[in-house]
């Protein structure tokens, strides 16, 4: 036991590529505290436009983080997350516009519906051992079917979607006359999901997912039931994604298929995680900072329309070529190696 | 503790294991030898439940486990190593073993302590922080043993864990097997290193083309003319050819 005590500092704390810096030991708490403080104070400094960028940033980071739970940790590349996001949005907007139910309550229902759909889709997919590209295709097919169904559903406004009427602002109906409130809602959600991923990076559940991602045969030999754990991760991830759809639809005051459903939405959810680094706590957030930052810069400096999209594509390709594992793991490893040399 | 009754396994036309009857006793070290392709690894896969037997029954402590998936058999106490090491690549050595230790407890500190204890036992403590890509083959073999051992098994199936080790390392590995056995774990040892098999095992089973052709003490096995012909002789011939 003595041995165990003395050497417990040797293994880097858990997490797939989890940096020592976030695992508790040697955590730059001051640094993180400063970032949190800056995030909290941002609304007092930034104007409306800045707030909109802040919202885009936080909600992109949140969505990518939620996807990261099933894709990064469990290694199951879901393309259904655009659909789960839409389910959250449609549920809260429909409940509110039809029955006047608060979007907060609609949000909870949206998350539950999203989770239930994921449970069904996951149960079938994992039952038939659809992994890798096959799982991606199955989830994509599901998302497309849902998009087509909603697109032709009269109850849900078909292609033009549903519009939320402006009311006297208030928390209960999630309508505000200042975007900073949405900023704070997304900030809270983002901090919450960072804790979820931190838990995943050190808990038994997280390690089971990592084992499954690396080898299902080995995982089984260690008493892990891959089907069950993958299903749990998929459902958890779907439950986490949906509320962002509810809040975002309140921010936009509408919901429609192009904005909330389909492959483009799924890709937008995934990109920050891929660029920042999947299977890590901070990767999706860092990816979102980079992507939103690049988009903003380009929209200011691009001379002709279309150039910014082109440049955006080039930056994506370069980042994936130069840092295939993502920005965060690559930088983190370089940093650790430099420290090891000292 | 483990009983195999008329167990067979075919892959398409290949009969990898034919009508095997075998009893694996409590707290002993059982040797399993045979040429390449004799069906040793397949037999391990059948016992561990990686794939179902084509026919026959497998009992664990008298309970029929033939239909149980691998993860349930692992929970009952059957642990195995992989002949070709299968490290979880993106996890450190410590984390690989930690996943095993998590089978018996959800508590991270408890699992971590158990993992460190196993790393100590298998001589890997110094390398706890390394990743699979940074390990040598002998260390990867040790990792296989450590990870399986961390699940707290009753039976440990070791598939050629001494292959490629230097003589001194073989001695260390043998010592490790003895310690593991003394702690109350039954070991089944698939091994080509005859010196280790002969010294460690109370009992040796010889497999040839999927069938058991001999089942005896190491001394009698070494003297059995059929075994010498089929197995030891062939190995010898291979050695000379090489
Ligand atoms: N998964 C598999 N699929 C098809 N054939 C297999 C498989 N595993 C083993 N075999 C075949 O079964 C026979 C026994 O192989 P194996 O059990 O690996 O032998 P050993 O471990 O004794 O060297 C070989 O002919 C091998 O080609
Ligand atoms: Mg073999």
Coordinates of C-alpha atoms and ligand atoms in Angstrom, one line a residue:
Chain A
X1 CA 0.0 0.0 0.0
X2 CA 2.9 2.3 0.8
X3 CA 4.0 1.8 -2.7
X4 CA 0.6 2.8 -4.1
X5 CA 0.6 6.0 -2.1
X6 CA 4.0 7.1 -3.2
X7 CA 3.6 6.4 -6.8
X8 CA 0.0 7.7 -7.2
X9 CA 1.4 10.9 -8.6
X10 CA 3.2 9.1 -11.4
X11 CA 0.3 8.1 -13.7
X12 CA -1.1 11.2 -15.4
X13 CA -4.6 11.6 -14.2
X14 CA -7.1 9.9 -16.4
X15 CA -8.7 11.1 -19.5
X16 CA -7.9 9.9 -22.9
X17 CA -5.7 12.8 -23.7
X18 CA -6.6 14.5 -20.6
X19 CA -4.0 17.1 -19.7
X20 CA -2.6 17.1 -16.2
X21 CA -3.5 20.8 -16.2
X22 CA -7.2 20.1 -15.8
X23 CA -7.1 17.0 -13.7
X24 CA -6.6 18.7 -10.4
X25 CA -2.9 18.4 -9.9
X26 CA -1.0 21.5 -11.1
X27 CA -4.3 22.9 -12.4
X28 CA -3.8 26.5 -13.3
X29 CA -6.8 27.5 -11.3
X30 CA -5.9 31.2 -11.4
X31 CA -5.8 31.0 -15.2
X32 CA -9.2 29.3 -15.4
X33 CA -10.6 31.7 -12.9
X34 CA -9.5 34.6 -15.0
X35 CA -11.1 33.2 -18.1
X36 CA -14.3 32.6 -16.1
X37 CA -14.2 36.2 -14.8
X38 CA -13.6 37.5 -18.3
X39 CA -16.6 35.5 -19.6
X40 CA -18.8 36.8 -16.8
X41 CA -17.8 40.4 -17.3
X42 CA -17.9 40.2 -21.1
X43 CA -21.5 41.5 -21.4
X44 CA -20.7 44.7 -19.6
X45 CA -17.8 45.4 -22.1
X46 CA -19.2 44.1 -25.3
X47 CA -22.1 45.6 -27.2
X48 CA -25.0 43.8 -28.8
X49 CA -22.8 42.6 -31.7
X50 CA -20.2 41.2 -29.4
X51 CA -22.8 39.4 -27.4
X52 CA -24.1 37.7 -30.6
X53 CA -20.6 36.4 -31.3
X54 CA -20.3 35.3 -27.7
X55 CA -23.6 33.4 -28.0
X56 CA -22.5 31.8 -31.2
X57 CA -19.2 30.8 -29.6
X58 CA -20.7 29.3 -26.5
X59 CA -23.5 27.5 -28.2
X60 CA -21.1 26.0 -30.8
X61 CA -18.8 24.9 -28.1
X62 CA -21.7 23.4 -26.1
X63 CA -23.1 21.4 -29.0
X64 CA -19.6 20.1 -30.0
X65 CA -19.0 19.1 -26.4
X66 CA -22.3 17.2 -26.2
X67 CA -21.4 15.4 -29.5
X68 CA -18.0 14.7 -28.0
X69 CA -19.6 12.5 -25.3
X70 CA -20.6 9.8 -27.7
X71 CA -18.2 10.5 -30.6
X72 CA -15.0 11.5 -28.7
X73 CA -15.3 9.3 -25.6
X74 CA -17.2 6.3 -26.9
X75 CA -15.9 6.6 -30.5
X76 CA -19.3 6.4 -32.1
X77 CA -19.6 8.9 -34.9
X78 CA -23.2 10.1 -34.7
X79 CA -24.6 12.2 -37.5
X80 CA -28.0 12.3 -35.8
X81 CA -27.0 15.2 -33.5
X82 CA -28.4 17.8 -35.9
X83 CA -31.8 16.0 -35.6
X84 CA -31.6 15.8 -31.7
X85 CA -30.8 19.5 -31.7
X86 CA -33.9 20.1 -33.9
X87 CA -36.0 17.9 -31.6
X88 CA -35.1 20.1 -28.7
X89 CA -36.0 23.2 -30.7
X90 CA -39.2 21.9 -32.2
X91 CA -40.4 20.5 -28.8
X92 CA -40.1 23.7 -26.9
X93 CA -41.4 26.0 -29.6
X94 CA -44.4 23.7 -30.4
X95 CA -45.3 23.4 -26.7
X96 CA -45.1 27.1 -26.3
X97 CA -46.9 28.2 -29.4
X98 CA -49.6 25.6 -29.2
X99 CA -50.3 25.3 -25.5
X100 CA -48.4 28.3 -24.0
X101 CA -46.1 26.0 -22.0
X102 CA -42.9 27.6 -20.8
X103 CA -39.9 26.9 -23.0
X104 CA -38.1 25.8 -19.9
X105 CA -40.5 23.0 -19.4
X106 CA -40.6 22.4 -23.2
X107 CA -36.8 22.1 -23.0
X108 CA -37.0 19.3 -20.4
X109 CA -39.5 17.5 -22.6
X110 CA -37.4 18.1 -25.7
X111 CA -34.4 16.5 -23.9
X112 CA -36.5 13.5 -22.9
X113 CA -37.9 13.0 -26.3
X114 CA -34.4 13.3 -27.8
X115 CA -33.1 10.8 -25.3
X116 CA -36.0 8.4 -26.1
X117 CA -35.3 8.6 -29.8
X118 CA -31.6 8.0 -29.3
X119 CA -32.5 5.0 -27.1
X120 CA -34.5 3.5 -30.0
X121 CA -32.0 4.4 -32.7
X122 CA -29.1 3.3 -30.6
X123 CA -30.7 0.0 -29.5
X124 CA -31.3 -1.0 -33.1
X125 CA -27.9 0.2 -34.4
X126 CA -25.8 -1.4 -31.6
X127 CA -27.9 -4.5 -31.7
X128 CA -26.8 -5.0 -35.3
X129 CA -23.3 -4.0 -34.5
X130 CA -23.2 -1.0 -36.7
X131 CA -20.0 0.8 -35.9
X132 CA -17.7 3.3 -37.6
X133 CA -19.0 4.4 -41.0
X134 CA -22.0 2.1 -40.7
X135 CA -23.2 3.8 -37.5
X136 CA -22.6 7.2 -39.1
X137 CA -24.7 6.3 -42.1
X138 CA -27.5 4.8 -40.0
X139 CA -27.7 8.0 -37.9
X140 CA -27.5 10.2 -41.0
X141 CA -30.4 8.2 -42.6
X142 CA -32.4 8.7 -39.5
X143 CA -31.7 12.4 -39.4
X144 CA -32.7 12.8 -43.0
X145 CA -36.0 10.9 -42.5
X146 CA -36.8 13.1 -39.6
X147 CA -36.0 16.2 -41.6
X148 CA -38.3 15.1 -44.4
X149 CA -41.1 14.2 -42.0
X150 CA -41.0 17.5 -40.2
X151 CA -40.6 19.3 -43.5
X152 CA -43.9 17.9 -44.6
X153 CA -45.7 18.0 -41.3
X154 CA -48.5 20.6 -41.2
X155 CA -48.5 20.7 -37.4
X156 CA -44.9 21.8 -37.4
X157 CA -45.3 24.4 -40.1
X158 CA -43.7 22.4 -42.9
X159 CA -40.7 24.1 -44.6
X160 CA -41.3 27.5 -43.1
X161 CA -41.3 26.2 -39.5
X162 CA -42.9 27.8 -36.5
X163 CA -42.6 31.4 -35.3
X164 CA -42.6 32.6 -31.7
X165 CA -44.6 35.8 -31.1
X166 CA -42.8 38.5 -29.3
X167 CA -44.3 39.0 -25.8
X168 CA -43.5 41.1 -22.8
X169 CA -40.0 39.9 -21.9
X170 CA -39.6 37.6 -19.0
X171 CA -37.7 34.6 -17.7
X172 CA -40.7 32.3 -17.7
X173 CA -41.2 32.6 -21.4
X174 CA -37.5 32.9 -22.1
X175 CA -37.8 36.1 -24.0
X176 CA -35.4 39.0 -23.2
X177 CA -34.8 42.5 -24.5
X178 CA -31.1 42.1 -24.1
X179 CA -29.1 39.2 -25.7
X180 CA -26.8 39.0 -22.7
X181 CA -29.4 36.8 -21.0
X182 CA -29.0 34.2 -23.7
X183 CA -25.3 34.6 -23.3
X184 CA -25.5 33.8 -19.6
X185 CA -27.8 30.8 -20.3
X186 CA -25.3 29.3 -22.7
X187 CA -22.4 30.2 -20.5
X188 CA -24.1 28.3 -17.6
X189 CA -24.8 25.3 -19.9
X190 CA -21.1 25.4 -21.2
X191 CA -19.7 25.3 -17.7
X192 CA -22.1 22.5 -16.8
X193 CA -21.0 20.4 -19.7
X194 CA -17.3 21.0 -18.9
X195 CA -18.1 19.3 -15.6
X196 CA -19.8 16.4 -17.3
X197 CA -16.7 15.9 -19.5
X198 CA -14.4 16.2 -16.5
X199 CA -16.5 13.5 -14.8
X200 CA -16.3 11.3 -18.0
X201 CA -12.5 11.7 -18.1
X202 CA -12.0 10.2 -14.6
X203 CA -15.0 8.0 -13.9
X204 CA -15.5 4.3 -14.5
X205 CA -18.1 5.1 -17.1
X206 CA -15.7 7.3 -19.0
X207 CA -13.0 4.7 -18.9
X208 CA -15.4 2.0 -20.1
X209 CA -16.3 4.2 -23.1
X210 CA -12.6 4.8 -23.8
X211 CA -11.9 1.1 -23.7
X212 CA -14.8 0.4 -26.1
X213 CA -13.5 3.1 -28.4
X214 CA -10.1 1.5 -28.5
X215 CA -11.2 -2.2 -28.8
X216 CA -14.5 -3.8 -28.1
X217 CA -13.0 -7.2 -27.8
X218 CA -10.6 -6.1 -25.1
X219 CA -13.4 -4.2 -23.4
X220 CA -15.5 -7.3 -23.3
X221 CA -12.6 -9.3 -21.8
X222 CA -12.6 -6.8 -19.0
X223 CA -16.2 -7.2 -18.1
X224 CA -17.6 -4.3 -20.2
X225 CA -20.8 -4.7 -22.1
X226 CA -20.2 -2.5 -25.2
X227 CA -23.8 -2.5 -26.3
X228 CA -25.1 -1.2 -23.0
X229 CA -22.4 1.4 -22.5
X230 CA -22.6 2.8 -26.0
X231 CA -26.3 3.1 -25.7
X232 CA -26.0 5.0 -22.4
X233 CA -23.4 7.3 -24.0
X234 CA -25.6 7.9 -27.1
X235 CA -28.7 8.7 -25.0
X236 CA -26.8 11.0 -22.6
X237 CA -25.3 12.8 -25.6
X238 CA -28.7 13.2 -27.2
X239 CA -30.2 14.5 -23.9
X240 CA -27.4 17.0 -23.6
X241 CA -27.7 18.3 -27.2
X242 CA -31.5 19.0 -27.2
X243 CA -31.7 21.9 -24.7
X244 CA -29.3 23.9 -26.8
X245 CA -31.9 23.7 -29.6
X246 CA -34.6 24.9 -27.2
X247 CA -32.6 27.9 -26.1
X248 CA -31.3 28.8 -29.5
X249 CA -34.8 28.8 -31.0
X250 CA -35.9 31.2 -28.3
X251 CA -33.0 33.4 -29.2
X252 CA -33.9 33.4 -32.9
X253 CA -37.7 33.4 -32.1
X254 CA -38.3 30.7 -34.7
X255 CA -37.6 27.1 -35.7
X256 CA -37.4 25.8 -39.2
X257 CA -35.8 22.8 -41.0
X258 CA -32.8 24.4 -42.6
X259 CA -31.6 26.0 -39.4
X260 CA -32.4 23.2 -37.0
X261 CA -32.3 19.9 -38.9
X262 CA -30.3 18.0 -41.4
X263 CA -26.7 17.2 -42.3
X264 CA -25.4 20.8 -42.5
X265 CA -26.5 21.3 -38.9
X266 CA -24.9 18.0 -37.9
X267 CA -21.6 19.1 -39.5
X268 CA -21.7 22.5 -37.8
X269 CA -22.1 20.7 -34.5
X270 CA -19.2 18.3 -35.2
X271 CA -16.6 20.6 -36.7
X272 CA -15.4 22.4 -33.5
X273 CA -14.8 19.1 -31.8
X274 CA -12.8 17.7 -34.8
X275 CA -10.8 20.9 -35.1
X276 CA -10.2 21.3 -31.3
X277 CA -9.7 17.6 -30.5
X278 CA -12.2 14.8 -29.8
X279 CA -12.2 12.9 -26.5
X280 CA -10.8 15.8 -24.5
X281 CA -12.5 18.2 -22.1
X282 CA -11.3 21.4 -23.7
X283 CA -11.0 20.4 -27.4
X284 CA -14.5 21.3 -28.5
X285 CA -14.4 24.7 -26.7
X286 CA -11.0 25.5 -28.2
X287 CA -12.2 24.4 -31.6
X288 CA -15.2 26.7 -31.3
X289 CA -13.1 29.6 -30.3
X290 CA -10.9 29.1 -33.4
X291 CA -13.7 28.5 -35.9
X292 CA -15.9 31.4 -34.7
X293 CA -12.9 33.6 -34.5
X294 CA -11.9 32.8 -38.0
X295 CA -15.4 33.3 -39.3
X296 CA -15.6 36.7 -37.7
X297 CA -12.2 37.8 -39.0
X298 CA -13.0 36.6 -42.5
X299 CA -16.3 38.4 -42.6
X300 CA -14.5 41.6 -41.8
X301 CA -11.6 41.3 -44.1
X302 CA -12.8 39.3 -47.0
X303 CA -12.9 41.5 -50.0
X304 CA -15.4 39.6 -52.0
X305 CA -18.3 37.5 -51.0
X306 CA -17.4 33.8 -51.3
X307 CA -13.8 34.4 -50.4
X308 CA -14.5 34.0 -46.7
X309 CA -16.2 30.6 -47.3
X310 CA -13.2 29.6 -49.4
X311 CA -10.8 30.7 -46.8
X312 CA -12.8 29.0 -44.1
X313 CA -12.6 25.7 -46.1
X314 CA -8.8 26.1 -46.5
X315 CA -8.3 26.7 -42.8
X316 CA -10.3 23.6 -42.0
X317 CA -8.3 21.4 -44.4
X318 CA -5.1 22.8 -43.1
X319 CA -6.0 22.2 -39.5
X320 CA -7.0 18.6 -40.2
X321 CA -3.9 18.0 -42.2
X322 CA -1.5 19.6 -39.7
X323 CA -3.2 18.5 -36.5
X324 CA -5.3 15.4 -37.3
X325 CA -5.8 14.8 -33.6
X326 CA -7.0 18.3 -33.1
X327 CA -5.5 21.5 -31.8
X328 CA -5.7 20.8 -28.1
X329 CA -4.1 17.4 -27.9
X330 CA -1.4 18.5 -30.3
X331 CA -0.5 21.6 -28.3
X332 CA -0.8 19.8 -25.0
X333 CA 1.6 17.0 -26.0
X334 CA 4.1 19.5 -27.3
X335 CA 3.8 21.4 -24.0
X336 CA 4.2 18.2 -21.9
X337 CA 7.2 17.1 -24.0
X338 CA 8.9 20.5 -23.5
X339 CA 8.3 20.3 -19.7
X340 CA 9.6 16.7 -19.6
X341 CA 12.9 17.9 -21.3
X342 CA 13.5 20.5 -18.6
Chain B
X1 CA -13.6 -25.3 -11.7
X2 CA -13.9 -25.1 -15.5
X3 CA -15.2 -28.1 -17.4
X4 CA -15.4 -28.5 -21.2
X5 CA -17.7 -31.2 -22.4
X6 CA -17.4 -32.3 -26.1
X7 CA -16.5 -28.8 -27.2
X8 CA -15.9 -28.2 -30.9
X9 CA -15.4 -25.1 -33.0
X10 CA -15.4 -24.8 -36.8
X11 CA -14.5 -21.8 -38.9
X12 CA -16.2 -22.6 -42.2
X13 CA -14.5 -25.8 -43.2
X14 CA -11.7 -25.6 -40.7
X15 CA -12.2 -27.6 -37.6
X16 CA -10.1 -25.6 -35.2
X17 CA -11.2 -27.5 -32.0
X18 CA -12.6 -31.0 -32.1
X19 CA -14.6 -32.7 -29.3
X20 CA -12.4 -31.4 -26.5
X21 CA -13.1 -32.7 -22.9
X22 CA -11.1 -30.9 -20.3
X23 CA -11.2 -30.2 -16.6
X24 CA -9.3 -27.2 -15.3
X25 CA -8.6 -27.7 -11.5
X26 CA -8.6 -25.1 -8.8
X27 CA -5.5 -23.2 -8.0
X28 CA -3.2 -25.1 -10.2
X29 CA -1.1 -24.3 -13.3
X30 CA -2.3 -26.2 -16.3
X31 CA 0.0 -26.3 -19.4
X32 CA -1.5 -26.4 -22.9
X33 CA 0.9 -27.1 -25.7
X34 CA 0.7 -27.9 -29.4
X35 CA 2.1 -26.7 -32.7
X36 CA 1.0 -23.5 -34.3
X37 CA -2.5 -23.9 -35.6
X38 CA -3.3 -26.7 -33.1
X39 CA -6.2 -24.7 -31.7
X40 CA -4.9 -23.4 -28.4
X41 CA -5.9 -19.8 -28.9
X42 CA -9.3 -20.9 -30.2
X43 CA -9.8 -23.0 -27.1
X44 CA -9.0 -19.9 -25.0
X45 CA -11.5 -17.8 -27.0
X46 CA -14.1 -20.5 -26.4
X47 CA -13.4 -20.5 -22.6
X48 CA -13.4 -16.7 -22.4
X49 CA -16.5 -16.5 -24.6
X50 CA -15.1 -14.4 -27.4
X51 CA -17.1 -16.5 -29.8
X52 CA -19.6 -19.3 -29.2
X53 CA -18.7 -23.0 -29.5
X54 CA -20.1 -24.8 -32.5
X55 CA -21.1 -27.6 -30.1
X56 CA -20.5 -28.8 -26.6
X57 CA -20.9 -27.3 -23.1
X58 CA -18.7 -25.2 -20.9
X59 CA -19.2 -25.2 -17.2
X60 CA -17.8 -22.8 -14.6
X61 CA -18.1 -23.9 -11.0
X62 CA -20.8 -26.3 -12.1
X63 CA -22.8 -23.6 -13.8
X64 CA -23.4 -23.7 -17.6
X65 CA -21.8 -20.7 -19.1
X66 CA -21.9 -21.9 -22.8
X67 CA -24.3 -19.1 -23.7
X68 CA -22.8 -16.3 -21.7
X69 CA -21.1 -13.4 -23.5
X70 CA -17.4 -12.7 -22.8
X71 CA -18.1 -9.8 -20.4
X72 CA -20.3 -11.9 -18.2
X73 CA -17.7 -14.6 -18.0
X74 CA -15.1 -12.0 -17.2
X75 CA -17.3 -10.9 -14.3
X76 CA -17.6 -14.5 -13.1
X77 CA -13.8 -14.6 -12.9
X78 CA -12.4 -15.8 -16.2
X79 CA -9.6 -13.5 -17.4
X80 CA -7.5 -13.8 -20.5
X81 CA -4.5 -12.3 -22.3
X82 CA -4.3 -11.9 -26.0
X83 CA -1.5 -13.7 -27.9
X84 CA -1.0 -10.7 -30.0
X85 CA -1.0 -7.9 -27.4
X86 CA -4.0 -5.6 -27.7
X87 CA -3.2 -2.5 -25.7
X88 CA -5.8 0.2 -25.5
X89 CA -3.7 2.6 -27.6
X90 CA -4.8 6.0 -26.4
X91 CA -4.7 5.1 -22.8
X92 CA -1.5 5.0 -20.7
X93 CA -0.3 1.7 -19.3
X94 CA -1.7 2.7 -15.9
X95 CA -5.1 3.5 -17.5
X96 CA -5.1 0.2 -19.4
X97 CA -4.8 -1.6 -16.1
X98 CA -7.2 0.8 -14.4
X99 CA -10.0 -0.3 -16.8
X100 CA -9.4 -3.8 -15.6
X101 CA -9.5 -2.8 -12.0
X102 CA -12.8 -0.9 -12.6
X103 CA -14.5 -4.2 -13.1
X104 CA -14.6 -4.8 -9.4
X105 CA -15.2 -1.3 -8.1
X106 CA -16.6 2.0 -9.4
X107 CA -14.5 3.9 -6.9
X108 CA -11.6 5.6 -8.7
X109 CA -9.2 5.7 -5.8
X110 CA -9.8 2.0 -5.0
X111 CA -9.4 1.0 -8.6
X112 CA -6.3 3.2 -8.9
X113 CA -4.7 1.5 -5.9
X114 CA -5.6 -1.9 -7.2
X115 CA -4.1 -1.0 -10.6
X116 CA -0.9 0.2 -9.0
X117 CA -0.6 -2.9 -6.9
X118 CA -0.9 -5.1 -10.0
X119 CA 1.7 -2.9 -11.9
X120 CA 4.0 -3.5 -9.0
X121 CA 3.4 -7.2 -9.1
X122 CA 4.1 -7.3 -12.8
X123 CA 7.2 -5.0 -12.7
X124 CA 5.6 -2.2 -14.6
X125 CA 5.4 0.6 -12.0
X126 CA 8.1 2.6 -13.6
X127 CA 6.4 2.6 -16.9
X128 CA 2.9 3.4 -15.6
X129 CA 2.8 6.7 -17.5
X130 CA 3.9 5.4 -20.9
X131 CA 1.6 4.7 -23.8
X132 CA 1.4 1.4 -25.7
X133 CA 3.4 2.9 -28.7
X134 CA 6.3 3.5 -26.3
X135 CA 6.5 -0.1 -24.9
X136 CA 8.7 -3.0 -25.9
X137 CA 7.2 -6.4 -26.8
X138 CA 8.0 -7.9 -23.4
X139 CA 6.4 -5.0 -21.7
X140 CA 3.3 -5.3 -23.9
X141 CA 3.1 -8.9 -22.8
X142 CA 3.4 -7.9 -19.2
X143 CA 0.7 -5.3 -19.8
X144 CA -1.6 -8.1 -21.1
X145 CA -1.0 -10.0 -17.8
X146 CA -1.4 -7.0 -15.6
X147 CA -4.7 -5.9 -17.2
X148 CA -6.2 -9.3 -17.0
X149 CA -5.0 -9.7 -13.4
X150 CA -6.5 -6.4 -12.4
X151 CA -10.0 -7.8 -12.9
X152 CA -9.4 -10.0 -9.9
X153 CA -9.9 -13.3 -11.7
X154 CA -10.3 -16.9 -10.5
X155 CA -8.9 -18.3 -13.7
X156 CA -6.2 -16.6 -15.8
X157 CA -5.7 -17.8 -19.4
X158 CA -2.2 -16.8 -20.5
X159 CA -1.6 -17.1 -24.2
X160 CA 2.2 -17.2 -25.0
X161 CA 3.1 -14.5 -22.6
X162 CA 6.7 -15.6 -22.5
X163 CA 7.3 -15.7 -26.3
X164 CA 10.2 -13.4 -27.2
X165 CA 11.5 -13.0 -23.6
X166 CA 15.2 -13.5 -22.8
X167 CA 16.1 -16.3 -20.4
X168 CA 16.3 -14.0 -17.4
X169 CA 13.0 -12.5 -18.2
X170 CA 11.5 -16.0 -18.6
X171 CA 12.6 -16.7 -15.0
X172 CA 11.0 -13.5 -13.8
X173 CA 7.8 -14.4 -15.6
X174 CA 7.8 -17.9 -14.1
X175 CA 8.2 -16.4 -10.7
X176 CA 5.3 -14.1 -11.4
X177 CA 3.1 -17.1 -12.4
X178 CA 4.0 -18.8 -9.2
X179 CA 3.1 -15.8 -7.1
X180 CA -0.2 -15.4 -8.9
X181 CA -1.0 -19.0 -8.4
X182 CA -0.1 -18.8 -4.7
X183 CA -2.5 -15.9 -4.4
X184 CA -5.3 -18.4 -5.3
X185 CA -5.6 -17.9 -9.0
X186 CA -5.8 -20.9 -11.3
X187 CA -3.6 -20.5 -14.4
X188 CA -3.9 -22.1 -17.8
X189 CA -0.6 -21.6 -19.6
X190 CA -0.3 -21.8 -23.4
X191 CA 3.4 -21.6 -24.0
X192 CA 6.1 -22.7 -26.4
X193 CA 8.9 -22.2 -23.9
X194 CA 9.1 -25.8 -22.8
X195 CA 11.4 -25.1 -19.9
X196 CA 8.7 -22.9 -18.3
X197 CA 5.9 -25.4 -19.0
X198 CA 7.8 -28.3 -17.6
X199 CA 8.8 -26.4 -14.4
X200 CA 5.6 -24.6 -13.7
X201 CA 2.8 -27.1 -14.5
X202 CA 1.4 -29.9 -12.5
X203 CA -0.4 -31.1 -15.6
X204 CA 0.1 -30.7 -19.3
X205 CA -2.4 -31.1 -22.1
X206 CA -1.3 -31.6 -25.7
X207 CA -3.4 -30.4 -28.5
X208 CA -3.0 -31.5 -32.1
X209 CA -5.2 -30.4 -35.0
X210 CA -7.9 -29.4 -32.5
X211 CA -7.9 -32.7 -30.5
X212 CA -6.4 -33.5 -27.2
X213 CA -3.9 -36.2 -27.8
X214 CA -2.3 -36.4 -24.3
X215 CA -3.1 -35.2 -20.8
X216 CA -0.5 -36.1 -18.2
X217 CA 2.3 -34.9 -15.9
X218 CA 5.1 -33.0 -17.5
X219 CA 7.5 -35.9 -17.0
X220 CA 5.2 -38.4 -18.8
X221 CA 4.4 -35.9 -21.5
X222 CA 8.1 -35.4 -22.1
X223 CA 8.5 -39.1 -22.5
X224 CA 5.4 -39.8 -24.6
X225 CA 6.5 -40.9 -28.0
X226 CA 3.4 -39.6 -29.8
X227 CA 4.0 -36.2 -28.3
X228 CA 7.6 -36.2 -29.2
X229 CA 6.7 -37.3 -32.8
X230 CA 3.9 -34.8 -33.3
X231 CA 4.9 -31.9 -31.3
X232 CA 8.4 -31.8 -29.9
X233 CA 9.8 -33.6 -32.9
X234 CA 8.1 -31.2 -35.3
X235 CA 9.3 -28.2 -33.3
X236 CA 12.7 -29.7 -33.5
X237 CA 12.4 -30.2 -37.2
X238 CA 11.4 -26.6 -37.5
X239 CA 14.3 -25.5 -35.5
X240 CA 16.7 -27.4 -37.8
X241 CA 15.0 -26.1 -40.9
X242 CA 15.3 -22.5 -39.6
Ligands
LIG1 N1 -11.2 -16.3 -36.1 C1 -10.8 -17.3 -36.9 N2 -11.4 -17.4 -38.2 C2 -11.0 -18.4 -39.0 N3 -10.1 -19.3 -38.7 C3 -9.5 -19.3 -37.5 C4 -9.8 -18.2 -36.6 N4 -9.1 -18.4 -35.4 C5 -8.4 -19.5 -35.7 N5 -8.6 -20.0 -36.9 C6 -8.0 -21.3 -37.4 O1 -8.1 -22.3 -36.5 C7 -6.9 -23.0 -36.4 C8 -6.4 -23.0 -35.0 O2 -5.8 -21.7 -34.8 P1 -5.3 -21.2 -33.3 O3 -6.4 -21.5 -32.3 O4 -4.9 -19.8 -33.4 O5 -4.1 -22.1 -33.1 P2 -2.9 -22.0 -32.0 O6 -3.2 -20.9 -31.1 O7 -2.8 -23.3 -31.4 O8 -1.6 -21.6 -32.8 C9 -6.0 -22.5 -37.5 O9 -6.1 -23.3 -38.6 C10 -6.5 -21.1 -37.7 O10 -6.3 -20.7 -39.0
LIG2 MG1 -2.2 -19.2 -30.6

